[in-house]
Coordinates of C-alpha atoms and ligand atoms in Angstrom, one line a residue:
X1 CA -22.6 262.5 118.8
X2 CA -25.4 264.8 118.2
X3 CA -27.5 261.9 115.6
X4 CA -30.8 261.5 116.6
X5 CA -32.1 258.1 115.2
X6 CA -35.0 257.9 113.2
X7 CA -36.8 255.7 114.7
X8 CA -39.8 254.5 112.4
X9 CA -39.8 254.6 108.9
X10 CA -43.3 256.3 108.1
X11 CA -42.6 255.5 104.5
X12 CA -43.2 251.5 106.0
X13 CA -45.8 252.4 108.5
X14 CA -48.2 254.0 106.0
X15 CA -49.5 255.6 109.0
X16 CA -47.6 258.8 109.7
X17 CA -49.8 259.3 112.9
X18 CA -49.0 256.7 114.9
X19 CA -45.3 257.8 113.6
X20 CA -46.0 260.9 115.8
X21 CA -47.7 259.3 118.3
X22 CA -44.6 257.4 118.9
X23 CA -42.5 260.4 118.3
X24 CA -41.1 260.6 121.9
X25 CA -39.1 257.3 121.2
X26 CA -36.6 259.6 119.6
X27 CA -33.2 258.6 120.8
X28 CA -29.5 259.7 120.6
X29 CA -27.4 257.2 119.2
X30 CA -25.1 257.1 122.3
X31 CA -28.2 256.0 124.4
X32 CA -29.2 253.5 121.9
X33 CA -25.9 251.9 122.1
X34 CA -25.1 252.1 125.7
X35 CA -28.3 250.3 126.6
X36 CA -30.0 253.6 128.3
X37 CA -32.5 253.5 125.5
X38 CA -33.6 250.4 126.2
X39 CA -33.8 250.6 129.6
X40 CA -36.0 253.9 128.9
X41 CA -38.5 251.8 126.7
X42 CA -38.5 248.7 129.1
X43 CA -39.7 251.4 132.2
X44 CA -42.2 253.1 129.7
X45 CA -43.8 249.6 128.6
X46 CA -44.0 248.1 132.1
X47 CA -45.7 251.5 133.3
X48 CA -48.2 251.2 130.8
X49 CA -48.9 247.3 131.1
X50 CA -49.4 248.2 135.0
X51 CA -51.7 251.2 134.3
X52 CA -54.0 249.0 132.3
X53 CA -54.0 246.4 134.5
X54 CA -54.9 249.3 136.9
X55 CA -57.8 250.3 135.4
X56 CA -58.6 247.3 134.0
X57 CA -58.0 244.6 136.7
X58 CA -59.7 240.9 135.6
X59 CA -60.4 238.2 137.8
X60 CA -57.2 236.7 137.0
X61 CA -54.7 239.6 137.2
X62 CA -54.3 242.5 139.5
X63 CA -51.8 244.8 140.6
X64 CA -51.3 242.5 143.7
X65 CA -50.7 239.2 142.3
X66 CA -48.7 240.4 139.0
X67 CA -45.4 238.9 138.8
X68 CA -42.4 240.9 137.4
X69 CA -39.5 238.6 135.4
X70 CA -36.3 240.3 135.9
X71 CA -32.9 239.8 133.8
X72 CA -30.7 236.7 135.5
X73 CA -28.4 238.9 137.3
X74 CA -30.9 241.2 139.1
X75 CA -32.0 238.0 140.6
X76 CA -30.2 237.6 143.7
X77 CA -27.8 234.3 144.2
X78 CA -29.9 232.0 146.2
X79 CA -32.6 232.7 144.3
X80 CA -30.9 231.8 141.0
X81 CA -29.9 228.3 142.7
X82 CA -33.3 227.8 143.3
X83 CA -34.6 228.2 139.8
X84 CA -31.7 226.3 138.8
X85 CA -32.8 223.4 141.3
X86 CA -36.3 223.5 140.2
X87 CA -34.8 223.0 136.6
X88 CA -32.9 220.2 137.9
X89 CA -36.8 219.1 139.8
X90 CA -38.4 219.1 136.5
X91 CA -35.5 217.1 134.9
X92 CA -36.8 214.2 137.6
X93 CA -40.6 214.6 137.2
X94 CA -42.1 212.3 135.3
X95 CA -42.5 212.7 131.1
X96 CA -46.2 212.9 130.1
X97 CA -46.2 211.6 126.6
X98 CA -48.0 208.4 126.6
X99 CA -47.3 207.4 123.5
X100 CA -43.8 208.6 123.5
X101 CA -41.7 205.8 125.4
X102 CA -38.2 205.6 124.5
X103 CA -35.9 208.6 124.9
X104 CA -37.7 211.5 126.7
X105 CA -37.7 210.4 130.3
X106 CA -38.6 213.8 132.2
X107 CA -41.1 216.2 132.3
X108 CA -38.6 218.9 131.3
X109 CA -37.8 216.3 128.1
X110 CA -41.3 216.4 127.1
X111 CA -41.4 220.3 126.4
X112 CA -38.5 219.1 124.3
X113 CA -40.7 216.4 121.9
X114 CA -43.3 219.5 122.3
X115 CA -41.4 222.0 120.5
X116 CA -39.9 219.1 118.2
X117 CA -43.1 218.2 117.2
X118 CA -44.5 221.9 116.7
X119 CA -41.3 223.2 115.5
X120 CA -42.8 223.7 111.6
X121 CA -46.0 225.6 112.9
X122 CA -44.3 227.8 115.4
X123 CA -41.1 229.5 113.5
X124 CA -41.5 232.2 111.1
X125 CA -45.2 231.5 111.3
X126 CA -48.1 233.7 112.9
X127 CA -47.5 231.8 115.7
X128 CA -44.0 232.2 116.7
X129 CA -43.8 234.8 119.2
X130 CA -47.5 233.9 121.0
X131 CA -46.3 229.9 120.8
X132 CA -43.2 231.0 122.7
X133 CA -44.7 233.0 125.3
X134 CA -47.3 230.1 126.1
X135 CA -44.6 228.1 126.2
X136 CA -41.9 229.7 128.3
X137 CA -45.1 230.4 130.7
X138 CA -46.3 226.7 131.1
X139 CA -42.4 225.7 132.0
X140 CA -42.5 228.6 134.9
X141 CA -45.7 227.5 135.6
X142 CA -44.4 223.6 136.0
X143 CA -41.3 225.0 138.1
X144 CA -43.7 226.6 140.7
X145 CA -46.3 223.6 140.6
X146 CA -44.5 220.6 140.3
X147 CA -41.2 221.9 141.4
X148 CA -41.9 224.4 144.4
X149 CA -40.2 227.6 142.9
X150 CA -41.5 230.9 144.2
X151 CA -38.9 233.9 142.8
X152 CA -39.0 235.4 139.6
X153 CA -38.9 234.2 135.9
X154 CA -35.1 234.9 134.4
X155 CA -34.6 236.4 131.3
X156 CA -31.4 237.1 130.0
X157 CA -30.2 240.3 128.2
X158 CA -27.9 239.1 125.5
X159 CA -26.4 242.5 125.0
X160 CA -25.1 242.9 129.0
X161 CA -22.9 239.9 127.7
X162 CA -21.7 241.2 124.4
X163 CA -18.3 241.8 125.7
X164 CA -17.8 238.2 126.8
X165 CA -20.4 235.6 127.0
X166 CA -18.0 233.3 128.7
X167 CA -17.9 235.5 131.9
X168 CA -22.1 235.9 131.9
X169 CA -23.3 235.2 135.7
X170 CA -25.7 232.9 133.8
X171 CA -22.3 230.6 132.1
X172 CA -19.6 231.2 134.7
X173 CA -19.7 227.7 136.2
X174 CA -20.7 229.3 139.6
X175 CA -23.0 228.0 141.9
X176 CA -25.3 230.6 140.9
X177 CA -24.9 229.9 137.1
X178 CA -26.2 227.6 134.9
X179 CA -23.1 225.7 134.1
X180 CA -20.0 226.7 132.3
X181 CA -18.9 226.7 128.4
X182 CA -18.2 223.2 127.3
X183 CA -14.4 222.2 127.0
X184 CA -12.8 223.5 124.2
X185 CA -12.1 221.5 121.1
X186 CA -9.4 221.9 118.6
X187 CA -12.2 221.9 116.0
X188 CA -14.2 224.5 114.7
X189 CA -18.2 224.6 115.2
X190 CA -18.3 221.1 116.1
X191 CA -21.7 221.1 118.0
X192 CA -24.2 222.3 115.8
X193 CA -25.4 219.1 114.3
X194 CA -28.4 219.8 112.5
X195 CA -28.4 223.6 113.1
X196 CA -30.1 226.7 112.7
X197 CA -30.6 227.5 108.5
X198 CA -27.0 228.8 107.7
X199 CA -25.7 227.5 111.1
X200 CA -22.4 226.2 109.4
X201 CA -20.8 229.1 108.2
X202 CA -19.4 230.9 111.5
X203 CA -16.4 230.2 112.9
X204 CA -17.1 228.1 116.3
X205 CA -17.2 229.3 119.7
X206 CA -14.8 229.3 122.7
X207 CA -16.1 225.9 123.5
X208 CA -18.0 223.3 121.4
X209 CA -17.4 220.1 124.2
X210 CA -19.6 219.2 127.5
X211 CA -19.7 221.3 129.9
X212 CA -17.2 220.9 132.8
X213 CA -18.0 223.2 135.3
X214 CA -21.1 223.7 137.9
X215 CA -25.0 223.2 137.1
X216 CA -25.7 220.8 134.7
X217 CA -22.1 219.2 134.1
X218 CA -24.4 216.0 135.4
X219 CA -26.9 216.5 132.7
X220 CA -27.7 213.6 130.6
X221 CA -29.8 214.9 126.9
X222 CA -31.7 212.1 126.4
X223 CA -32.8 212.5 122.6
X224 CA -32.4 213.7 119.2
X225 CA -30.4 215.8 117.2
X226 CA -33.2 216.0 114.9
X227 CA -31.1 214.6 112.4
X228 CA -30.9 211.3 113.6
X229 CA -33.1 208.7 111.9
X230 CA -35.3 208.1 114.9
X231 CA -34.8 211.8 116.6
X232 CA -37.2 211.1 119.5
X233 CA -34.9 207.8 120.3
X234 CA -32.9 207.1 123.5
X235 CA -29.3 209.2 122.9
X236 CA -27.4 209.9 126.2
X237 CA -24.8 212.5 125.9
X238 CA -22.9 215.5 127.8
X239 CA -25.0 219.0 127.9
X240 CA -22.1 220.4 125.0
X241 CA -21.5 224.2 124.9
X242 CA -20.2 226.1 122.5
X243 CA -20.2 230.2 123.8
X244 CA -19.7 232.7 121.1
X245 CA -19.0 235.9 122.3
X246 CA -18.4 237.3 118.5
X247 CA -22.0 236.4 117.6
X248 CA -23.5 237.7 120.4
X249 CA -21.6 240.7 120.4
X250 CA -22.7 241.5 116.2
X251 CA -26.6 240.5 116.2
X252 CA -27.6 240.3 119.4
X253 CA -26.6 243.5 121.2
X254 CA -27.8 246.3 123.0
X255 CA -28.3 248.3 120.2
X256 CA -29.2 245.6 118.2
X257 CA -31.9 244.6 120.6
X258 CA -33.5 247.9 120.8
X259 CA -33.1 249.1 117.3
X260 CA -35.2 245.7 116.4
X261 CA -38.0 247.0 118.9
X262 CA -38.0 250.4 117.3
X263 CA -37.6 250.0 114.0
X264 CA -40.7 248.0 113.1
X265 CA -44.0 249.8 112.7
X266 CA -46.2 246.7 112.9
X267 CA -46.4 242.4 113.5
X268 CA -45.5 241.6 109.9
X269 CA -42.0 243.8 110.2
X270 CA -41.1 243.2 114.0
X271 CA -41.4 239.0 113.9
X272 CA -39.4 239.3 111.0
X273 CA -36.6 241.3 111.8
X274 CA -36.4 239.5 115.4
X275 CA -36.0 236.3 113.4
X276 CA -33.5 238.1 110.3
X277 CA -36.7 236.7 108.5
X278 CA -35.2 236.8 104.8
X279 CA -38.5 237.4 103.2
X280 CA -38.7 240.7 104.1
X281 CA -36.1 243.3 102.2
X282 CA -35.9 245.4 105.2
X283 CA -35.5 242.4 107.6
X284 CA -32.2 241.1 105.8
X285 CA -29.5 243.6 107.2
X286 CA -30.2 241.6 110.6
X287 CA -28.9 238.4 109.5
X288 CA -29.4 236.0 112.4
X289 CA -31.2 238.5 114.1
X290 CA -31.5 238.4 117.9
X291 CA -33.0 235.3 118.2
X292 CA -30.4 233.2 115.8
X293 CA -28.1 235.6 117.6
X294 CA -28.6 234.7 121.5
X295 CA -29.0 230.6 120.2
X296 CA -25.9 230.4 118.5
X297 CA -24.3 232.4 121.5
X298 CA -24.8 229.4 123.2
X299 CA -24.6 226.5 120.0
X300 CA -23.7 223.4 121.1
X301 CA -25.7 220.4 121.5
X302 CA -28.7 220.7 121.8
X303 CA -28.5 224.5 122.2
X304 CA -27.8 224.5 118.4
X305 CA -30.1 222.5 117.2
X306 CA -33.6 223.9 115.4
X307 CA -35.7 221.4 117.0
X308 CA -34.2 220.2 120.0
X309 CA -32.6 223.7 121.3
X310 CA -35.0 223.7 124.6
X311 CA -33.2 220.8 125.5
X312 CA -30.2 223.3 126.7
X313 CA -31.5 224.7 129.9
X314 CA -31.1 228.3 129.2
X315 CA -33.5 228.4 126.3
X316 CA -36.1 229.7 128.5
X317 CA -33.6 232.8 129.6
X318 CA -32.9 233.9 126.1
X319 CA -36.8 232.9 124.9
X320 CA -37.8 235.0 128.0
X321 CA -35.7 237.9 126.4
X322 CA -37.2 237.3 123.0
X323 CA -40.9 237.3 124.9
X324 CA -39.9 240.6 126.7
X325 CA -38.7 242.2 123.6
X326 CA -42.3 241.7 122.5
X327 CA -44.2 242.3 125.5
X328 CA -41.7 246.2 125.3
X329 CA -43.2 246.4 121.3
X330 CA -46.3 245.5 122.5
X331 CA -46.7 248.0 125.3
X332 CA -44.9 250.9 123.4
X333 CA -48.4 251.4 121.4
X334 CA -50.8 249.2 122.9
X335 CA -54.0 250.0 121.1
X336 CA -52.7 249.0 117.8
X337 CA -50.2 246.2 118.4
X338 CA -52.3 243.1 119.2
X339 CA -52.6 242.0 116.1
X340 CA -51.1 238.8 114.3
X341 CA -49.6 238.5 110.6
X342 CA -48.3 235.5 109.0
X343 CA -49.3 232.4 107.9
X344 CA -49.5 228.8 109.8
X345 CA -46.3 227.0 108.2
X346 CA -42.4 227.8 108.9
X347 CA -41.6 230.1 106.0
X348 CA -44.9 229.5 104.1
X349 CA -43.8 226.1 103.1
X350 CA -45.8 224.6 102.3
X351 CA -47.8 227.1 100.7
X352 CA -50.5 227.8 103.9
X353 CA -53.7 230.6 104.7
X354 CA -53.1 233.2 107.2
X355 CA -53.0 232.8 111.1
X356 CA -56.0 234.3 112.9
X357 CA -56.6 235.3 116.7
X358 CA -58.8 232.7 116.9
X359 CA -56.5 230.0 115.8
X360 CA -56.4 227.5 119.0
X361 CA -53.4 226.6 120.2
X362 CA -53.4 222.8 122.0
X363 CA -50.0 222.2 123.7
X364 CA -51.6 219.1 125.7
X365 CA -50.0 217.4 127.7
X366 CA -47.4 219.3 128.4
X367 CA -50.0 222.3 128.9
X368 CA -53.3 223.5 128.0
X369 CA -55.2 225.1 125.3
X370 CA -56.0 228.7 124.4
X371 CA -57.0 231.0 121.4
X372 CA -54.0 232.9 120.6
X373 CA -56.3 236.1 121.2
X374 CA -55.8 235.0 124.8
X375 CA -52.2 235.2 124.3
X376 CA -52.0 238.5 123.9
X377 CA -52.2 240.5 126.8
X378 CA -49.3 239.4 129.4
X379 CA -51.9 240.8 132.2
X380 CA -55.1 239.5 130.8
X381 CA -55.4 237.3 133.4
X382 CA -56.5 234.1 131.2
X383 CA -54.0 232.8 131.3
X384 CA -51.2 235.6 131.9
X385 CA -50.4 237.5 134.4
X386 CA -46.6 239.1 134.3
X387 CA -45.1 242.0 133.5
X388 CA -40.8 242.3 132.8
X389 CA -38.6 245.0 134.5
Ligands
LIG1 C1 -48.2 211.6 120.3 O1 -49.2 212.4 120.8 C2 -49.2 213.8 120.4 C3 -50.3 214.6 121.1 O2 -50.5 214.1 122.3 C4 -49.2 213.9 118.9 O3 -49.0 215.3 118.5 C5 -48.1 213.1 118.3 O4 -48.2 213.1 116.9 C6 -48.2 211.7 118.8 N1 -47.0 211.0 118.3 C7 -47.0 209.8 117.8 C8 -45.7 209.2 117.4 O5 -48.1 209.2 117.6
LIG2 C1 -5.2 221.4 116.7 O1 -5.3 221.4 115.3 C2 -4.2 221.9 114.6 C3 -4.5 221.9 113.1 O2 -5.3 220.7 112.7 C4 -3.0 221.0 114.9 O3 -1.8 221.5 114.2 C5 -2.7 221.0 116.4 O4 -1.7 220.1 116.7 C6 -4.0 220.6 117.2 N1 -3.7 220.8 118.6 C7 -4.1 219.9 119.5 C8 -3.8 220.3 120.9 O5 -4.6 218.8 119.2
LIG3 C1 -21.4 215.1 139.0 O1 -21.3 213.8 139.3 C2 -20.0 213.4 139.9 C3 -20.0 211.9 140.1 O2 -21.2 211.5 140.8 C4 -19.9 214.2 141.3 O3 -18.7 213.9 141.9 C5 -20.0 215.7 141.0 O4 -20.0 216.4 142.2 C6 -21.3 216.0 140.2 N1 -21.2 217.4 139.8 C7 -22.2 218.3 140.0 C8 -21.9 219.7 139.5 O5 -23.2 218.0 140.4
LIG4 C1 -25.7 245.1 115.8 O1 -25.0 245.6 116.8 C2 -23.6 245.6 116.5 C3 -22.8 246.1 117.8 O2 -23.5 247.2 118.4 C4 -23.3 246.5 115.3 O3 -21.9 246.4 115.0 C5 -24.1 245.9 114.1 O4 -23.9 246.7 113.0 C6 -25.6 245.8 114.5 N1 -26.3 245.2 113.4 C7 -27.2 245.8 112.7 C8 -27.9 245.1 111.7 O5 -27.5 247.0 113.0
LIG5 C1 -53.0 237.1 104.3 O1 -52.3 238.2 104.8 C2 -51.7 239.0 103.8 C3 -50.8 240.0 104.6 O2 -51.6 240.7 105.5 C4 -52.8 239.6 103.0 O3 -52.1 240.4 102.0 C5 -53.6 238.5 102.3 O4 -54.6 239.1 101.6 C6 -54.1 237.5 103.4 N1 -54.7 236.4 102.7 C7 -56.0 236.1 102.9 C8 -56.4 234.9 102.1 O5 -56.7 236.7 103.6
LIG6 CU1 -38.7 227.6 119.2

């Protein structure tokens, strides 16, 4: 094709030299598409995040006890069963809410009521994207401790599905999956109670019922959707499904993925465009965005639902994508990309001041507390200490 893609608008950076600095990010088109652009970029950041760590080893991080997350189907089979039995481990450990006593009845159902009751601070917030990375870390960190699990953290590339979710190694009802699509209904979108903002007006998946086949066709959610009157109340129901191929395939693709990484010159730009944040001009041709795009990929209940969406077990894949989307933006330009923008409610409302680095964040009990400036650095060792490949 011969079109080389712009790749940062300096009239939005305001700061034309780290434009050039950056100007070996130029891309054809084709490679953008195909993936090979991203894969370029993902190499690039994981080299620098390892020469740092090189030169700059802590007490808590070194090149020898770095851990490297890898997309789901890099991960050889028994290794995937194993994650998804240590899932299935921390669906039997013991909740840790004391004062929450009727429907959460796991450990893995209390990072649920964690991200129910944090969901206003932590979305389209300052926080968002550090939240999410402390929080997808203390879940691998309770599958190694309480559960055992020694192999790498999954992530999963939306975009290596784009041409049909259904047949994803993570949703193929395999062994080595993590279930299948749920049973197909004769309605459309059925199983979004309570979505995402604007989660009504797509036409439904392939599936929308429980899901029949493999892992988690056992699974019993215990609680919510978050519109029910008590949302933290006992609820059994199926694990429901809902794959969308057509979504995933129109915001949440390869080129989609990378041209969200590479178009956005600073914090402010980048959480908002990941998120289709509407508040920004520039951010509104994304529309769901990649993260609304790799959720409703899944939908269903609760993978649909705002609040409750960890709840579906492959939140943590797709979040671990969303993480390593950042962790490549971060590494692309080190030096000037650990700052944070944003302020500490979900779309400013209500009206709130600014997040700052050293904003604490207190996840007790589920996990500890940190500054978010601690957040920052995936090898800084306190707590982190991962790169993604
Ligand atoms: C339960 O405790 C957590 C913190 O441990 C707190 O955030 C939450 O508001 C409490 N919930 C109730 C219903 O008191
Ligand atoms: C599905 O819905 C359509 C339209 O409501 C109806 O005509 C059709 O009979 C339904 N099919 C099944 C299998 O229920
Ligand atoms: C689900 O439970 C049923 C009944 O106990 C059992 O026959 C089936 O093997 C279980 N399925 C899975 C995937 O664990
Ligand atoms: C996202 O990617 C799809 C498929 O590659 C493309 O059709 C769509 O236009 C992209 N969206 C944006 C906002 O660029
Ligand atoms: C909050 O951040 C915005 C964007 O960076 C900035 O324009 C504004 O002055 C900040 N507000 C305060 C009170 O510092
Ligand atoms: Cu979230």
């Amino acid at each position: 094709m011969g079109l080389v893609k712009k790749l940062l608008s300096l009239a939005l950076v305001g700061a034309s030299l780290r434009g050039m600095a950056l100007g070996q990010l130029d891309f054809p088109q084709e490679d953008i598409d195909s993936g090979k652009a991203l894969q370029s970029i993902s190499a690039t950041a994981k080299a620098n995040a390892l020469a740092r760590l090189e030169t700059a080893p802590t007490e808590g991080c070194n090149k020898d006890n770095v851990r490297v997350r890898k997309e789901w189907r890099n991960i050889p089979g028994p290794e995937r069963t194993a994650y998804r039995k240590a899932v299935e481990c921390l669906m039997n450990a013991p909740q840790v809410y004391e004062n929450v006593t009727d429907g959460p009845r796991s450990l893995f159902d209390s990072f649920g009521v964690l991200h129910y009751y944090l969901t206003p601070a932590v979305h389209n917030s300052a926080y968002f994207l550090l939240f999410h990375r402390l929080y997808v870390w203390t879940f691998e960190e309770k599958l190694r401790t309480e559960c055992g699990y020694t192999g790498a953290f999954p992530y999963w590339e939306w975009g290596l599905d784009a041409g049909s979710v259904e047949n994803s190694p993570l949703f193929d009802g395999s062994e080595t999956s993590m279930g299948s699509n749920g049973a197909k209904l004769n309605t459309s979108n059925p199983g979004s109670p309570g979505g995402f903002p604007g989660g009504g007006f797509f036409g439904g998946g392939s599936g929308g019922g429980c899901v029949t086949t493999g892992p988690f066709t056992n699974y019993t959610v215990n609680f919510g959707p978050n519109t029910a009157a008590n949302p933290l109340a006992y609820n059994p129901r199926c694990l429901k499904r809902d794959l969308n191929t057509q979504i995933c395939a129109q915001w949440a693709s390869l080129k989609n993925t990378t041209e969200t990484i590479l178009e956005a010159p600073d914090i402010a730009l980048f959480q908002a465009n990941l998120q289709g944040d509407f508040r920004w001009p520039e951010a509104r041709k994304w529309g769901f965005a990649v993260h609304g795009g790799g959720h409703f990929a899944i939908a269903g209940d609760p993978g649909g639902d705002f609040y409750f969406s960890p709840l579906e077990p492959v939140f943590y894949q797709h979040h671990g994508q969303i993480d390593r989307m950042y962790f490549i933006w971060q590494n692309l330009d080190w030096e000037q990309r650990q700052t944070m923008a944003g302020t500490i409610t979900m779309m400013n409302m209500p009206a709130s001041r600014n997040g700052t680095l050293d904003d604490v964040l207190d996840i007790r009990p589920v996990g500890g507390t940190h500054t978010y400036r601690e957040l920052l650095d995936t090898v800084g060792g306190s707590p982190f200490c991962f790169v993604y490949e």
